[in-house]
PDB file of C-alpha atoms in Angstrom:
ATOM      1  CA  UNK A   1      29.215  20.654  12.973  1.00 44.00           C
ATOM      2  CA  UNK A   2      26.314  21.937  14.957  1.00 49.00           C
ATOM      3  CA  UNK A   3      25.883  21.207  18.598  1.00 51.00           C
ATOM      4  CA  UNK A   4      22.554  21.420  20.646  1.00 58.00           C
ATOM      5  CA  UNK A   5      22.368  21.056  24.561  1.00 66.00           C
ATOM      6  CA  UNK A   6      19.248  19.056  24.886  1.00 67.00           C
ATOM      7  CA  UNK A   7      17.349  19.184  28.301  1.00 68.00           C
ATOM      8  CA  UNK A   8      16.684  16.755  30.492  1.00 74.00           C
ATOM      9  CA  UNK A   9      12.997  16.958  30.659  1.00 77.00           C
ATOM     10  CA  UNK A  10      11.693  15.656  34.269  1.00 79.00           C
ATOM     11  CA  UNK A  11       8.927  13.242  31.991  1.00 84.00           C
ATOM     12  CA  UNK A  12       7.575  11.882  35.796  1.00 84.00           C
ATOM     13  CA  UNK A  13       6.072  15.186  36.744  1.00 89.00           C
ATOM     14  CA  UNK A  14       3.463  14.211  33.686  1.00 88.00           C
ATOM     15  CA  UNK A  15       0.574  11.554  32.910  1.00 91.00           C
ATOM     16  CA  UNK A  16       0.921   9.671  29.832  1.00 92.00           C
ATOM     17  CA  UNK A  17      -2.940  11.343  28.932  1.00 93.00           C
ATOM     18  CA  UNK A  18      -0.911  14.279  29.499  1.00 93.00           C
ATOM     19  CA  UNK A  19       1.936  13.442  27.249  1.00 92.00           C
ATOM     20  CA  UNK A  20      -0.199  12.020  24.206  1.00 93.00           C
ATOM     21  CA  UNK A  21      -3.199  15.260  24.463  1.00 95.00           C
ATOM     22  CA  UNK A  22      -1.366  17.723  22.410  1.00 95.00           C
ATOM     23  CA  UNK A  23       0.252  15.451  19.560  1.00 95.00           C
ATOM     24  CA  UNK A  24      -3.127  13.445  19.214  1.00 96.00           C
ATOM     25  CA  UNK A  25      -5.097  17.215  19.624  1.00 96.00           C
ATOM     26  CA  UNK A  26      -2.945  18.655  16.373  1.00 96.00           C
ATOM     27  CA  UNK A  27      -3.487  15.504  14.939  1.00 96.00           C
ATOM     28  CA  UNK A  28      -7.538  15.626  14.620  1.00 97.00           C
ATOM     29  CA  UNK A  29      -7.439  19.466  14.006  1.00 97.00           C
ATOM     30  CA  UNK A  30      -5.088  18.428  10.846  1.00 96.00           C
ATOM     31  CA  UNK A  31      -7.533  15.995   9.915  1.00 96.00           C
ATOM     32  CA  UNK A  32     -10.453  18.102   9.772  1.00 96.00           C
ATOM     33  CA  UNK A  33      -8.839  20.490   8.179  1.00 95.00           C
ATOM     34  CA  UNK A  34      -7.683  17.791   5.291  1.00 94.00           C
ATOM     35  CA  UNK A  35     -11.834  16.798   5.425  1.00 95.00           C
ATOM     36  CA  UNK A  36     -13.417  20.468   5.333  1.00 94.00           C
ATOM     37  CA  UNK A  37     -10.826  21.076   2.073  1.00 91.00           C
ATOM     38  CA  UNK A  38     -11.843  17.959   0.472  1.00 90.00           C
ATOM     39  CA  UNK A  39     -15.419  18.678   0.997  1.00 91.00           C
ATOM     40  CA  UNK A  40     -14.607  22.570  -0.153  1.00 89.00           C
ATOM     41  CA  UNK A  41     -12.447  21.341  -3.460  1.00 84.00           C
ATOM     42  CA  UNK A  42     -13.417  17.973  -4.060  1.00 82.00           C
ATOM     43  CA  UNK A  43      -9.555  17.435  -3.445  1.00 83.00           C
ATOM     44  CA  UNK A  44      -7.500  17.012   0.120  1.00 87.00           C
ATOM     45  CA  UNK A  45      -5.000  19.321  -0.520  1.00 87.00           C
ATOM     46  CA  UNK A  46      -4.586  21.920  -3.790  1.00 84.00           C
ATOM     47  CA  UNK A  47      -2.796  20.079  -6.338  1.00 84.00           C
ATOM     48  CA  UNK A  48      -0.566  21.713  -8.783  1.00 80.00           C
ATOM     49  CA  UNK A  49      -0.409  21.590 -12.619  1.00 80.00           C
ATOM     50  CA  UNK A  50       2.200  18.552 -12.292  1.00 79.00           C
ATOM     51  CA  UNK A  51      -0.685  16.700 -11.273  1.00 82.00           C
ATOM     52  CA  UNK A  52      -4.150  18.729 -12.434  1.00 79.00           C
ATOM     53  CA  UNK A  53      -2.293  19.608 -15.894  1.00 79.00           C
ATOM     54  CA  UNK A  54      -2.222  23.379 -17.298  1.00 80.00           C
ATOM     55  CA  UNK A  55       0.506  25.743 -18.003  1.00 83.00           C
ATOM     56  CA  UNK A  56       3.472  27.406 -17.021  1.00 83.00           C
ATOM     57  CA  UNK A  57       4.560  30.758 -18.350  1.00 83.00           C
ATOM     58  CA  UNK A  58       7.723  32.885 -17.153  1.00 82.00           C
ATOM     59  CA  UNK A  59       8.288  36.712 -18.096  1.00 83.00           C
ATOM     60  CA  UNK A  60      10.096  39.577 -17.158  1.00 83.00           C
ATOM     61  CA  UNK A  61       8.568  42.438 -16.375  1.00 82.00           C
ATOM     62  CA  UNK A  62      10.410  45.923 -14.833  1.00 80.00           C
ATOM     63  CA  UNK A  63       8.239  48.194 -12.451  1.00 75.00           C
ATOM     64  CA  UNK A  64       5.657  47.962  -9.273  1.00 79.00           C
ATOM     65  CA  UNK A  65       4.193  44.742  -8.382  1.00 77.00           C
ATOM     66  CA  UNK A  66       0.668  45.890  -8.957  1.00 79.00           C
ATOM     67  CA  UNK A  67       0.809  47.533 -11.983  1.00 79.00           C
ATOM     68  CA  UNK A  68       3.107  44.216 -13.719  1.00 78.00           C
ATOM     69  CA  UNK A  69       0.239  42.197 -12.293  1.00 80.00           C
ATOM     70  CA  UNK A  70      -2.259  44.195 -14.261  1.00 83.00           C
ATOM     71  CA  UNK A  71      -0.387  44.123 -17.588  1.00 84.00           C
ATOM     72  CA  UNK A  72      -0.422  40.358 -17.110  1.00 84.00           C
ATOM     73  CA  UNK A  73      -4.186  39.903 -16.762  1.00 85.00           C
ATOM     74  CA  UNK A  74      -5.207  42.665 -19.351  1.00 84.00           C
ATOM     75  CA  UNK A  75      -2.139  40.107 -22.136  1.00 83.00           C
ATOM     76  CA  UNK A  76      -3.980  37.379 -21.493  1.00 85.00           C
ATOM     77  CA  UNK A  77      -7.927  35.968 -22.504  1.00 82.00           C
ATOM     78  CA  UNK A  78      -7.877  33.490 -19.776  1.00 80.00           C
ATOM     79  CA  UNK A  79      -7.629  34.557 -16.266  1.00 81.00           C
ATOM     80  CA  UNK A  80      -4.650  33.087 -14.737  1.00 83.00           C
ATOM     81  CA  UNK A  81      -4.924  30.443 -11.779  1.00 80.00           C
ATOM     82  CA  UNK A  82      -2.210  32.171 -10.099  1.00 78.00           C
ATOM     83  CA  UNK A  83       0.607  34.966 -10.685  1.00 78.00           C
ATOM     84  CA  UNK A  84       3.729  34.749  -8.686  1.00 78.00           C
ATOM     85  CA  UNK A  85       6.871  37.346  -8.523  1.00 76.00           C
ATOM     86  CA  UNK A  86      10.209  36.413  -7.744  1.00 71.00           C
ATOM     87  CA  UNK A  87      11.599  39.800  -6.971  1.00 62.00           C
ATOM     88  CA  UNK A  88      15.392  39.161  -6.982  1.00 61.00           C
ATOM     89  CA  UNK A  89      14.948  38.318 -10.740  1.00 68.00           C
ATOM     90  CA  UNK A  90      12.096  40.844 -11.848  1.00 75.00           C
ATOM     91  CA  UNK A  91       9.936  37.699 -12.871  1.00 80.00           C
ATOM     92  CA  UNK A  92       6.674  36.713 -12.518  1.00 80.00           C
ATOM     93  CA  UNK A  93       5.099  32.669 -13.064  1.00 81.00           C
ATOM     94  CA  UNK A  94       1.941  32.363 -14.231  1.00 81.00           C
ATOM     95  CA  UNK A  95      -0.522  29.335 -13.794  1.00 84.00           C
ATOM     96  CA  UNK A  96      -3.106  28.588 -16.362  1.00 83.00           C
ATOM     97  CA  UNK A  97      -5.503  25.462 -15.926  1.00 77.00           C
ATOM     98  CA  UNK A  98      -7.017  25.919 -19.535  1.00 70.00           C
ATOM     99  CA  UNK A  99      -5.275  27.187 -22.863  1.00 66.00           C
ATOM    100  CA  UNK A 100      -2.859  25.954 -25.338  1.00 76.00           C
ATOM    101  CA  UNK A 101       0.774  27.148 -24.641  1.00 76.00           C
ATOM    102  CA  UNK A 102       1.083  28.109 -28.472  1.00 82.00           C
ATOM    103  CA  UNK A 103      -1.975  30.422 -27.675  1.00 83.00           C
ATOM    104  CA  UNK A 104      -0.576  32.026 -24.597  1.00 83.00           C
ATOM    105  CA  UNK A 105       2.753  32.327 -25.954  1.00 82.00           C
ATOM    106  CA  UNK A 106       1.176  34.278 -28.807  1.00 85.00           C
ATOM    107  CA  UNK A 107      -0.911  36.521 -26.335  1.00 84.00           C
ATOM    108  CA  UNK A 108       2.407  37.305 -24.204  1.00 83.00           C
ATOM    109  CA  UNK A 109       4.198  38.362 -27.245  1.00 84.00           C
ATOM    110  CA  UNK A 110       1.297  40.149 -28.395  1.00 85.00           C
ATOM    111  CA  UNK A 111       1.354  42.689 -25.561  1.00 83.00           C
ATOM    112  CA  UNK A 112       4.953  42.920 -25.402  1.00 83.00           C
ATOM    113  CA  UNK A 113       5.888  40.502 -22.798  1.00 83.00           C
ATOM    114  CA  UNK A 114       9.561  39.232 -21.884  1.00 81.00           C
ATOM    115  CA  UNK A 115       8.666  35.873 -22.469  1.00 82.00           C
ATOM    116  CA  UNK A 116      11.363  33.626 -20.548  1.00 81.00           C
ATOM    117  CA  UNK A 117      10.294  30.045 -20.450  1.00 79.00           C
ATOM    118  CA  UNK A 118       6.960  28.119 -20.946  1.00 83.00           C
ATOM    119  CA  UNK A 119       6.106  24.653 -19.810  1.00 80.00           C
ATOM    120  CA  UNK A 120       2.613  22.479 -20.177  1.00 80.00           C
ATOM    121  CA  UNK A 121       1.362  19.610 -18.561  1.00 78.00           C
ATOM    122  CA  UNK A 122      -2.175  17.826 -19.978  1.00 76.00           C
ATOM    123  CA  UNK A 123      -4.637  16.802 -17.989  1.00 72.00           C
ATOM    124  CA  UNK A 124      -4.193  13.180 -18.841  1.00 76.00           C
ATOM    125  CA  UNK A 125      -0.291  12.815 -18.251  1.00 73.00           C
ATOM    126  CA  UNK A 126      -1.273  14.917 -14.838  1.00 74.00           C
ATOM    127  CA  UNK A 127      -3.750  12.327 -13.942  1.00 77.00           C
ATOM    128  CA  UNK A 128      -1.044   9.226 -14.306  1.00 81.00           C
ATOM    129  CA  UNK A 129       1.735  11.211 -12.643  1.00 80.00           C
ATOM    130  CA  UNK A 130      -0.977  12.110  -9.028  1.00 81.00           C
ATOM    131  CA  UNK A 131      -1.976   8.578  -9.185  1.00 84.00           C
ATOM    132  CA  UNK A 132       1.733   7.322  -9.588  1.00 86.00           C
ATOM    133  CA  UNK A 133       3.161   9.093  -6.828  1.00 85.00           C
ATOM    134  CA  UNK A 134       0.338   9.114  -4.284  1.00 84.00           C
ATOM    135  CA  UNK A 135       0.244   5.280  -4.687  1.00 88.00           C
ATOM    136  CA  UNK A 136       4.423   4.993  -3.974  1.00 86.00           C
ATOM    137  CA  UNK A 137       3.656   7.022  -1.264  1.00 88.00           C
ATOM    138  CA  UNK A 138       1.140   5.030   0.485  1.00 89.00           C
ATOM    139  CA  UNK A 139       3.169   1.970  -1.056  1.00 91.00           C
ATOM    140  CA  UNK A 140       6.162   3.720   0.884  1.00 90.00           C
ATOM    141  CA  UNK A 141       4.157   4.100   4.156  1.00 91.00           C
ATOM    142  CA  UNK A 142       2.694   0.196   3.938  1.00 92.00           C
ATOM    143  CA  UNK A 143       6.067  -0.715   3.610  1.00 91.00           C
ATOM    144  CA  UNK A 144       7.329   0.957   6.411  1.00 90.00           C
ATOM    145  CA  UNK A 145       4.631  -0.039   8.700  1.00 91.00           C
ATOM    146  CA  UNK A 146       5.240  -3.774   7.602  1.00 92.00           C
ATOM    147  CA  UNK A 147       9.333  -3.388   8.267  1.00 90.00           C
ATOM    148  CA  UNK A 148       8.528  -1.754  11.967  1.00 90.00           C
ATOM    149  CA  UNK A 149       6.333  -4.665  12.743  1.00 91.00           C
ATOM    150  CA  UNK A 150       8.623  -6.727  11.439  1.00 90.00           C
ATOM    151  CA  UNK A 151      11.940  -5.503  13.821  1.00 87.00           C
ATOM    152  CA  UNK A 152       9.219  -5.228  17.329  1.00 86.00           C
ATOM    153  CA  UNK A 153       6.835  -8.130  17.054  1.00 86.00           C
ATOM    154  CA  UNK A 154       5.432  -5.801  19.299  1.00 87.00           C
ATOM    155  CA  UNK A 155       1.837  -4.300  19.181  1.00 89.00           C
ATOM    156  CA  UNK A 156       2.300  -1.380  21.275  1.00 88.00           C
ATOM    157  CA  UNK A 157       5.334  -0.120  20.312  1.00 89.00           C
ATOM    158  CA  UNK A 158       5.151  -0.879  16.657  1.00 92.00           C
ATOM    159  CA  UNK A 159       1.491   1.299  16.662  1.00 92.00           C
ATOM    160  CA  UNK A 160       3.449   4.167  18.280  1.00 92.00           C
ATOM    161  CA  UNK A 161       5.558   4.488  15.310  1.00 92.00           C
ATOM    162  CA  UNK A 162       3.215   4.247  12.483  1.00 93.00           C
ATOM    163  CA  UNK A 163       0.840   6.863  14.427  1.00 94.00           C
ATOM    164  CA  UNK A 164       3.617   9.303  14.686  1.00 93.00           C
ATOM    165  CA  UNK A 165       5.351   8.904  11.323  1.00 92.00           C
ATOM    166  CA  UNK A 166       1.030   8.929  10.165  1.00 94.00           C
ATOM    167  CA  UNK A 167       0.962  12.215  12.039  1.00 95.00           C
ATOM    168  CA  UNK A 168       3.997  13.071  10.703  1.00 94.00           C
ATOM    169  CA  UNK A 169       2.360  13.677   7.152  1.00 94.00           C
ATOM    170  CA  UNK A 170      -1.209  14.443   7.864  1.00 95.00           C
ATOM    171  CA  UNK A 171      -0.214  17.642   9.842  1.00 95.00           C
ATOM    172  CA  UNK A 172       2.346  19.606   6.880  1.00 94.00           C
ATOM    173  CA  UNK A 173      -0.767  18.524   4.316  1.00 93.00           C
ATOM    174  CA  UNK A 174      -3.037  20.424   6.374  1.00 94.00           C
ATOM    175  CA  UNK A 175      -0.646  23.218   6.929  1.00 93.00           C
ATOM    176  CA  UNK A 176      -0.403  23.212   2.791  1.00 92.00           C
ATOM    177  CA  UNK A 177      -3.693  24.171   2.432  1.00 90.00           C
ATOM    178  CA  UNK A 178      -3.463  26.866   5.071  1.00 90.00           C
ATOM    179  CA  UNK A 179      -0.308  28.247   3.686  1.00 88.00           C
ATOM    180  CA  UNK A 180      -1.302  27.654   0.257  1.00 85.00           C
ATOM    181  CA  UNK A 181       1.374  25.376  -0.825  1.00 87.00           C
ATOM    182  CA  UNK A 182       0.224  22.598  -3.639  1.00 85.00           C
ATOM    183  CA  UNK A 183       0.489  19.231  -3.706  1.00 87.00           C
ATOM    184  CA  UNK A 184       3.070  18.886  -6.495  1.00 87.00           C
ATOM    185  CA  UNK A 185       6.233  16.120  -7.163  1.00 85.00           C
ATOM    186  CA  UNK A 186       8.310  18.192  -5.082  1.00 88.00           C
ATOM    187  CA  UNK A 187       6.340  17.945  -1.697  1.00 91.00           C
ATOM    188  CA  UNK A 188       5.543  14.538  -2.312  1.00 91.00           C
ATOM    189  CA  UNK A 189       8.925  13.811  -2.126  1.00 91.00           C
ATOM    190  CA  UNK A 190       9.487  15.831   0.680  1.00 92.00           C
ATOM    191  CA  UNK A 191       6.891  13.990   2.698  1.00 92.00           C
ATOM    192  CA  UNK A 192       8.603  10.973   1.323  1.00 91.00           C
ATOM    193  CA  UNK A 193      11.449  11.998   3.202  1.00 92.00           C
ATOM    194  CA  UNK A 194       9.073  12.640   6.632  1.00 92.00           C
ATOM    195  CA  UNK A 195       8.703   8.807   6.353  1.00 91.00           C
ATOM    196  CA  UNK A 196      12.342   8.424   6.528  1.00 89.00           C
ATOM    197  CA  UNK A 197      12.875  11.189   9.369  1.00 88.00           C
ATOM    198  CA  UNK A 198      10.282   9.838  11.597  1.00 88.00           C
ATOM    199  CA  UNK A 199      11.416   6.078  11.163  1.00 89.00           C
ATOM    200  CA  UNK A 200      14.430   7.301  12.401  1.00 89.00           C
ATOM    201  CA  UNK A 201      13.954   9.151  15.319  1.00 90.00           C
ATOM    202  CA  UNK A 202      11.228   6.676  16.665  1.00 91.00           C
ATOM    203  CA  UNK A 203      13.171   3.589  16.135  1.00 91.00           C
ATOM    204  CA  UNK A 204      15.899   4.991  17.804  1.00 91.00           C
ATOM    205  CA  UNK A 205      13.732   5.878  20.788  1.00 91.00           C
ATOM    206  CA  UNK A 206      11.894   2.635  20.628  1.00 91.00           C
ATOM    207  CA  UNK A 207      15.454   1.021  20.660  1.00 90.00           C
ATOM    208  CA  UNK A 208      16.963   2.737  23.609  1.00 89.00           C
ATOM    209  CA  UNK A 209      13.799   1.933  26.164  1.00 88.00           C
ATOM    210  CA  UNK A 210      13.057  -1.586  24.693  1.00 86.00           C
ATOM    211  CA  UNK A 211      16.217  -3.228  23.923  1.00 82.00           C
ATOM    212  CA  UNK A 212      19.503  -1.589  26.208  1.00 77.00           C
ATOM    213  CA  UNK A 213      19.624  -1.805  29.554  1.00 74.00           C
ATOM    214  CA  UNK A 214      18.493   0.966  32.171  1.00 76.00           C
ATOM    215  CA  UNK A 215      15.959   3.104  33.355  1.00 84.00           C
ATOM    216  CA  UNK A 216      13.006   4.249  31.060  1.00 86.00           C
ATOM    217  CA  UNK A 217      14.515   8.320  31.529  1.00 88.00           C
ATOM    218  CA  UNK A 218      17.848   7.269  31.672  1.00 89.00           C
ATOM    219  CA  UNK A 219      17.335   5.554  28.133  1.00 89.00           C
ATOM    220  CA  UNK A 220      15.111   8.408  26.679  1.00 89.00           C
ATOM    221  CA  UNK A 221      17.157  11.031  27.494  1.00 90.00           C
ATOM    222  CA  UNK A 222      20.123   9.107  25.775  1.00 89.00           C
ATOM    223  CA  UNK A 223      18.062   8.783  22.943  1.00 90.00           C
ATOM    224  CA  UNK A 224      16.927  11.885  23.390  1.00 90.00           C
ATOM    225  CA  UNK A 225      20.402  13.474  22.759  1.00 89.00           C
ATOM    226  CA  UNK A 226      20.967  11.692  19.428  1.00 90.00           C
ATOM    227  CA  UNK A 227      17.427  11.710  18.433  1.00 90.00           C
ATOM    228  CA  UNK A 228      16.967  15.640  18.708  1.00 91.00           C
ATOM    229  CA  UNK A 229      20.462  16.811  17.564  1.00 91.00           C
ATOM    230  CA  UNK A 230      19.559  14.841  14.551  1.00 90.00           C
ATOM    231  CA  UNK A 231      16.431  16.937  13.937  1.00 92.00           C
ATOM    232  CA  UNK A 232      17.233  19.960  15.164  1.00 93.00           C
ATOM    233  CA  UNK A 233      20.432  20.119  12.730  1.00 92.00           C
ATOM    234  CA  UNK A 234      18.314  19.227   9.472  1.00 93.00           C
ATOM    235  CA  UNK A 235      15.537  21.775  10.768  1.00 95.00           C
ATOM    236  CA  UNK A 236      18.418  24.492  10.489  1.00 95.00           C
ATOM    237  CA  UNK A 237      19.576  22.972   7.228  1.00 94.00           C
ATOM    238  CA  UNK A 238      16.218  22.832   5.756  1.00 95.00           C
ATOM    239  CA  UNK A 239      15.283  27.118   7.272  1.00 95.00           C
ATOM    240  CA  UNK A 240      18.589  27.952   5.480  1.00 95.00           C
ATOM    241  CA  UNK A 241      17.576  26.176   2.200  1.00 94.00           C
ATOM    242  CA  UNK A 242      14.068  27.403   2.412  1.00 93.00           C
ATOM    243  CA  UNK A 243      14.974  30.912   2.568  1.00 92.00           C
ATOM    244  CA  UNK A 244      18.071  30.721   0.034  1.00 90.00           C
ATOM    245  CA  UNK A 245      15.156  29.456  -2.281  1.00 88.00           C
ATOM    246  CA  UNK A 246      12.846  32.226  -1.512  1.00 84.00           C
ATOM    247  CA  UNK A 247      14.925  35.047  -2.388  1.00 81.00           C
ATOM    248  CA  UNK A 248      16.354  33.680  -5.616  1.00 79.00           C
ATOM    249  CA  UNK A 249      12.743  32.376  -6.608  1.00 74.00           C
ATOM    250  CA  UNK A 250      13.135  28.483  -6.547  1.00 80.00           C
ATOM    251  CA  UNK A 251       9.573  27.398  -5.538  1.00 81.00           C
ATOM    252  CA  UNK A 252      10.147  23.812  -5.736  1.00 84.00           C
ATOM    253  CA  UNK A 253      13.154  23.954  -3.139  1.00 90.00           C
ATOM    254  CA  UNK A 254      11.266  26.496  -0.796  1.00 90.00           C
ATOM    255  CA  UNK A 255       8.085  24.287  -1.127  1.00 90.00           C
ATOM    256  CA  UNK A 256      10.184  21.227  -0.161  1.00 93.00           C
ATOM    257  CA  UNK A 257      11.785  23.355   2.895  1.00 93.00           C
ATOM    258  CA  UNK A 258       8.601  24.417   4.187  1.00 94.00           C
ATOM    259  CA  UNK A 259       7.268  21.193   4.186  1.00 94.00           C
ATOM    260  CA  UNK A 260       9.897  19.410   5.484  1.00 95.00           C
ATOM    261  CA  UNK A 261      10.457  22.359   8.028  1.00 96.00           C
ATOM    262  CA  UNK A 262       6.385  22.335   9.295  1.00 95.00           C
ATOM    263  CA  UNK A 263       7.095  17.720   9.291  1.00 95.00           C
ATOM    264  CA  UNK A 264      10.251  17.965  11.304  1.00 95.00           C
ATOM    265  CA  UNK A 265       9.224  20.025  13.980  1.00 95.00           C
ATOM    266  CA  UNK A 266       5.951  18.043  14.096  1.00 96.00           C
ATOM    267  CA  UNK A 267       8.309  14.282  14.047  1.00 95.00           C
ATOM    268  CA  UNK A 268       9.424  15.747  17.760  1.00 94.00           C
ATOM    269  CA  UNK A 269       6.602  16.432  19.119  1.00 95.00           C
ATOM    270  CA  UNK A 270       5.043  13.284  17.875  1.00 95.00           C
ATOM    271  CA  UNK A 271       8.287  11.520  19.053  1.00 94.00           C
ATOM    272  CA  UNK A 272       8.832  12.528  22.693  1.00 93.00           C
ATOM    273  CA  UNK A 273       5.639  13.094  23.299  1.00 94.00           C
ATOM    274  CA  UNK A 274       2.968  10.835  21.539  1.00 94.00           C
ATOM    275  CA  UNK A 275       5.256   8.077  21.040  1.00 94.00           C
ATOM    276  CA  UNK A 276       7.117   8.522  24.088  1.00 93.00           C
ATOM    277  CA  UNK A 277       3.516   8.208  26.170  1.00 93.00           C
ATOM    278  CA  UNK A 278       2.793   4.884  24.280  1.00 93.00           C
ATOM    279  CA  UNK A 279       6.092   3.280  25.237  1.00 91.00           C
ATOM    280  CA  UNK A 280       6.085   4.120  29.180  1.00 91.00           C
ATOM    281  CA  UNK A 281       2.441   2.568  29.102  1.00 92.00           C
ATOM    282  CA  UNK A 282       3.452  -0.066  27.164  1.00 89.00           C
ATOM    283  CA  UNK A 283       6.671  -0.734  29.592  1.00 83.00           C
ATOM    284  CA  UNK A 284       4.944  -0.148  33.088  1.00 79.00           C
ATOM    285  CA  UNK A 285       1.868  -0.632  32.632  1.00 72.00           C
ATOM    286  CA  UNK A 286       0.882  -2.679  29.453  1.00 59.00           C
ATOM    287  CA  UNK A 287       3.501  -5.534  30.366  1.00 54.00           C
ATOM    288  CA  UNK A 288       2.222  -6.087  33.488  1.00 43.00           C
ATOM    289  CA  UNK A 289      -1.783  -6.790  32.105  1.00 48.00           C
TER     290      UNK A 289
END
């Protein structure tokens, strides 16, 4: 099992305006990123063909990158949306928004390509499936939200949650669109999962200083050791699976690493910094008024 020594960080020497700056400062730069896309694409994040519709198509092709790139766009009549290799295999994906699959198959084996899967997703059936999962997710997040309230009965310390596990998301969607990841069933799944992760790591914080007896340090740094293991040890996990996924050309699994990778490390800063801020004014000075 993997061990971390986690610091005892001397939280005094700071101001809670201190604490909260940075989390809440990468929270509004994520945010207009998210707006200046949408206003850009008409969409918040890029959005693949699981939810836009289009086609997949899969061949192998032997030689340079550049010139197997070239022989794809010269097969086809409609530019692709995207070509992708996956070296370790020799294979390239190709995105199409418009075009029958019968059609393209026909063009690939028209020009000699080594045709090794195709897939196809319409527009309508994309439509349901982006409206289907973005609504369990935000049915997910209510949900949450409700149960936190629910266990506090607290305003304070309740908010502090739902703003971090909020931030929690927001941030890897605006790091999508930087890094050019799309929006697809995979990484809404993954930020599923950052719902889950953050509930857990701010709960247990919010449990330690609210409900067991001690000092507000003495209880976050207790936390602090179970809360961070806990993330550090699926951030390693999730590196390891990322780049496993990357070299044998699995972009659903590297999309969900990278995701979950950008959300974790994001869950504790929000955590022990954001959240943390909200709880000690909450506890010394929010009680008292």
């Amino acid at each position: 099992m993997v061990e971390f020594t986690v610091p005892e960080v001397d939280y005094s020497r700071y101001t809670n305006r201190q604490l909260a700056a940075i989390p809440l400062a990468a929270l509004a730069v994520a945010i207009l990123i998210i707006a200046g896309w949408f206003v850009m694409t008409g969409a918040p994040v890029s959005q693949g063909i699981a939810f836009t519709g289009g086609t997949e198509v899969q061949v192998a092709i032997d030689g340079p990158e550049a010139a197997a790139e070239e022989q794809i766009r010269a097969a086809f009549d409609a530019e692709p949306e995207s070509i992708r290799s996956v070296p370790a295999q020799n294979v390239y994906v190709i995105t199409f928004q418009s075009g029958s699959a019968a059609e393209l198959e026909r063009q690939a084996e028209a020009a000699g390509l080594d045709i090794r899967s195709i897939s196809s997703v319409s527009a309508s059936f994309g439509s349901d499936t982006q409206t289907l999962a973005l609504g369990g997710l935000g049915v997910a997040f209510l949900g949450m939200s409700l149960l936190v309230f629910a266990m506090f009965r607290v305003f304070v310390p309740s908010v502090a949650v739902v703003i971090s596990a909020f931030s929690d998301i927001v941030i890897p969607l605006a790091l999508m669109n930087l890094l050019g990841i799309e929006l697809s069933l995979g990484t809404v799944a993954a930020l599923l999962m950052l719902i889950g992760y953050s509930v857990d790591s701010d709960i247990l914080l919010n449990n330690h200083v609210l409900r067991r007896s001690g000092d507000f340090y003495e209880s976050t740094y207790r936390a602090m050791r179970t809360g961070v293991t806990m993330t550090l040890t699926s951030i390693v996990a999730m590196i390891v699976m990322t780049i496993a996924a990357t070299l044998f050309g699995i972009q659903l699994l590297a999309a969900i690493g990278t995701v979950l990778v950008f959300g974790l490390v994001t869950d504790l800063m929000n955590t022990y910094m954001l959240n943390l801020s909200l709880l000690r004014w909450y506890k010394y000075e929010g009680v008292a008024r």
